[in-house]
Amino acid sequence: MAIETKQASEVYDLRTPYLEQGRTTDVRARTDLMTVTVKVYAEGGENAMHHHTHEDHSFIVLEGEATFHLETDDNPEVVRRYEGVMLPKGANYWFQSTGEGNLVMVRVGALYPGAGIGRLTPDGRDIPGDSLENKTVERIERPGRGFGA
């Protein structure tokens, strides 16, 4: 008989620095099935079409504006402050910051039990989030007050 380990409840905050350059993906809370991250983009976004093989996830815009390209480059959807997008496993997408200032979002992801983490291009190639193909640049924080301060 398997022994189930109970995870403790936790409180977390969404405060995060603004950026001069780059992007952040800062985990705020995690369980075996769910992850909550705060994501900030000085400019750009996740610049390569991809999907997650074993994860449903959602982005909620807290500040700024994001344009998500859903399934194809020719299907843009603008997501503004206090709006979100739901992306079931296997849904192809990419997005970019299209508003003024930093784009600040919460990302909530739920993994399917027993599944690994997979992030693939539409043709099935692995594409790590921090790869050059995904246009990763150095994170440079802006001095002073950040989001939620």
Tab-separated table of C-alpha atoms in Angstrom:
chain	number	residue	atom	x	y	z
A	1	MET	CA	0.000	0.000	0.000
A	2	ALA	CA	1.441	3.369	-1.058
A	3	ILE	CA	1.762	6.069	1.554
A	4	GLU	CA	0.480	9.433	0.407
A	5	THR	CA	2.485	12.464	1.467
A	6	LYS	CA	0.358	15.491	2.237
A	7	GLN	CA	1.718	18.799	0.987
A	8	ALA	CA	1.384	21.858	3.184
A	9	SER	CA	-0.730	24.828	2.180
A	10	GLU	CA	1.210	27.997	1.490
A	11	VAL	CA	0.654	31.693	0.958
A	12	TYR	CA	2.617	33.453	-1.772
A	13	ASP	CA	2.846	36.932	-3.256
A	14	LEU	CA	3.049	38.214	-6.813
A	15	ARG	CA	5.479	41.092	-6.219
A	16	THR	CA	8.267	41.074	-8.771
A	17	PRO	CA	10.857	43.473	-10.209
A	18	TYR	CA	10.263	45.289	-13.464
A	19	LEU	CA	12.850	44.667	-16.170
A	20	GLU	CA	15.044	46.784	-18.408
A	21	GLN	CA	15.733	43.733	-20.576
A	22	GLY	CA	14.807	40.066	-20.823
A	23	ARG	CA	12.138	38.053	-19.071
A	24	THR	CA	11.488	36.260	-15.823
A	25	THR	CA	9.791	33.021	-14.905
A	26	ASP	CA	9.731	32.991	-11.109
A	27	VAL	CA	7.964	30.090	-9.388
A	28	ARG	CA	5.729	31.242	-6.531
A	29	ALA	CA	4.102	27.937	-5.540
A	30	ARG	CA	4.288	24.313	-6.639
A	31	THR	CA	2.594	21.012	-5.907
A	32	ASP	CA	3.001	17.655	-7.598
A	33	LEU	CA	0.377	18.676	-10.183
A	34	MET	CA	0.284	22.491	-10.286
A	35	THR	CA	2.748	25.362	-10.630
A	36	VAL	CA	2.131	29.097	-10.221
A	37	THR	CA	4.706	31.441	-11.738
A	38	VAL	CA	5.042	35.182	-12.213
A	39	LYS	CA	6.336	36.110	-15.643
A	40	VAL	CA	7.641	39.541	-16.646
A	41	TYR	CA	8.742	40.578	-20.138
A	42	ALA	CA	10.596	43.814	-20.845
A	43	GLU	CA	9.797	43.273	-24.512
A	44	GLY	CA	9.147	40.386	-26.840
A	45	GLY	CA	7.770	37.178	-25.390
A	46	GLU	CA	7.924	33.465	-26.037
A	47	ASN	CA	8.943	33.879	-29.617
A	48	ALA	CA	8.669	30.386	-31.031
A	49	MET	CA	5.482	28.431	-31.724
A	50	HIS	CA	5.302	25.511	-29.274
A	51	HIS	CA	3.025	23.369	-27.129
A	52	HIS	CA	3.245	21.516	-23.850
A	53	THR	CA	2.650	17.791	-24.192
A	54	HIS	CA	1.495	17.011	-20.638
A	55	GLU	CA	0.288	20.295	-19.201
A	56	ASP	CA	-2.811	22.455	-19.314
A	57	HIS	CA	-1.954	26.045	-18.468
A	58	SER	CA	-3.306	29.540	-18.389
A	59	PHE	CA	-1.828	33.031	-18.536
A	60	ILE	CA	-3.523	35.973	-16.797
A	61	VAL	CA	-2.316	39.478	-17.693
A	62	LEU	CA	-1.845	41.679	-14.628
A	63	GLU	CA	-0.161	44.596	-16.395
A	64	GLY	CA	0.547	45.418	-20.026
A	65	GLU	CA	-0.843	43.618	-23.053
A	66	ALA	CA	0.030	40.344	-24.768
A	67	THR	CA	-0.790	39.147	-28.257
A	68	PHE	CA	-1.073	35.357	-28.353
A	69	HIS	CA	-0.815	33.536	-31.683
A	70	LEU	CA	-2.985	30.435	-31.272
A	71	GLU	CA	-2.207	27.400	-33.458
A	72	THR	CA	-0.870	29.570	-36.328
A	73	ASP	CA	0.918	32.888	-36.751
A	74	ASP	CA	-2.215	34.140	-38.515
A	75	ASN	CA	-4.517	33.748	-35.492
A	76	PRO	CA	-3.626	36.592	-33.087
A	77	GLU	CA	-5.663	37.223	-29.943
A	78	VAL	CA	-4.956	40.322	-27.837
A	79	VAL	CA	-5.117	39.701	-24.083
A	80	ARG	CA	-5.315	42.818	-21.916
A	81	ARG	CA	-5.060	43.559	-18.205
A	82	TYR	CA	-7.240	41.232	-16.118
A	83	GLU	CA	-7.883	38.936	-19.086
A	84	GLY	CA	-6.431	35.500	-19.687
A	85	VAL	CA	-5.978	32.654	-22.118
A	86	MET	CA	-6.477	28.912	-21.442
A	87	LEU	CA	-4.137	26.540	-23.260
A	88	PRO	CA	-4.938	22.820	-23.003
A	89	LYS	CA	-2.128	20.310	-23.508
A	90	GLY	CA	-1.092	20.092	-27.147
A	91	ALA	CA	-2.329	23.602	-28.068
A	92	ASN	CA	0.296	25.429	-30.142
A	93	TYR	CA	0.956	29.067	-29.310
A	94	TRP	CA	3.445	31.863	-28.981
A	95	PHE	CA	3.021	35.365	-27.624
A	96	GLN	CA	4.624	38.761	-27.459
A	97	SER	CA	4.296	41.880	-25.358
A	98	THR	CA	2.381	44.423	-27.432
A	99	GLY	CA	1.557	47.067	-24.833
A	100	GLU	CA	3.461	49.921	-23.220
A	101	GLY	CA	5.917	49.039	-20.471
A	102	ASN	CA	6.554	45.606	-18.999
A	103	LEU	CA	4.170	42.714	-19.509
A	104	VAL	CA	3.385	41.092	-16.139
A	105	MET	CA	1.471	37.796	-16.106
A	106	VAL	CA	0.628	34.935	-13.815
A	107	ARG	CA	1.015	31.485	-15.330
A	108	VAL	CA	-0.801	28.561	-13.745
A	109	GLY	CA	0.047	25.118	-15.072
A	110	ALA	CA	-1.343	21.690	-14.203
A	111	LEU	CA	0.625	18.572	-15.183
A	112	TYR	CA	-1.093	15.321	-15.956
A	113	PRO	CA	-0.233	12.762	-13.239
A	114	GLY	CA	2.823	10.667	-14.020
A	115	ALA	CA	3.712	12.675	-17.112
A	116	GLY	CA	7.032	14.322	-17.792
A	117	ILE	CA	7.506	17.892	-18.849
A	118	GLY	CA	7.545	18.314	-22.617
A	119	ARG	CA	7.802	21.555	-24.610
A	120	LEU	CA	7.792	20.915	-28.360
A	121	THR	CA	7.558	22.785	-31.641
A	122	PRO	CA	4.597	21.907	-33.909
A	123	ASP	CA	6.863	19.504	-35.842
A	124	GLY	CA	7.856	17.678	-32.628
A	125	ARG	CA	11.309	19.129	-31.893
A	126	ASP	CA	12.262	19.895	-28.281
A	127	ILE	CA	12.411	23.645	-27.569
A	128	PRO	CA	13.586	24.609	-24.089
A	129	GLY	CA	12.127	27.874	-22.806
A	130	ASP	CA	15.565	29.318	-22.138
A	131	SER	CA	16.999	28.477	-25.561
A	132	LEU	CA	18.422	30.814	-28.188
A	133	GLU	CA	15.741	29.524	-30.582
A	134	ASN	CA	13.234	30.925	-28.109
A	135	LYS	CA	15.104	34.266	-28.187
A	136	THR	CA	16.245	34.263	-24.571
A	137	VAL	CA	18.258	37.313	-23.517
A	138	GLU	CA	19.893	38.236	-20.228
A	139	ARG	CA	17.540	39.364	-17.438
A	140	ILE	CA	18.332	42.909	-16.274
A	141	GLU	CA	16.137	44.201	-13.446
A	142	ARG	CA	15.047	47.830	-13.326
A	143	PRO	CA	16.072	49.576	-10.094
A	144	GLY	CA	13.287	50.934	-7.896
A	145	ARG	CA	9.749	49.822	-7.286
A	146	GLY	CA	8.536	46.703	-8.995
A	147	PHE	CA	5.097	45.224	-9.678
A	148	GLY	CA	2.964	45.054	-6.542
A	149	ALA	CA	5.299	47.252	-4.476
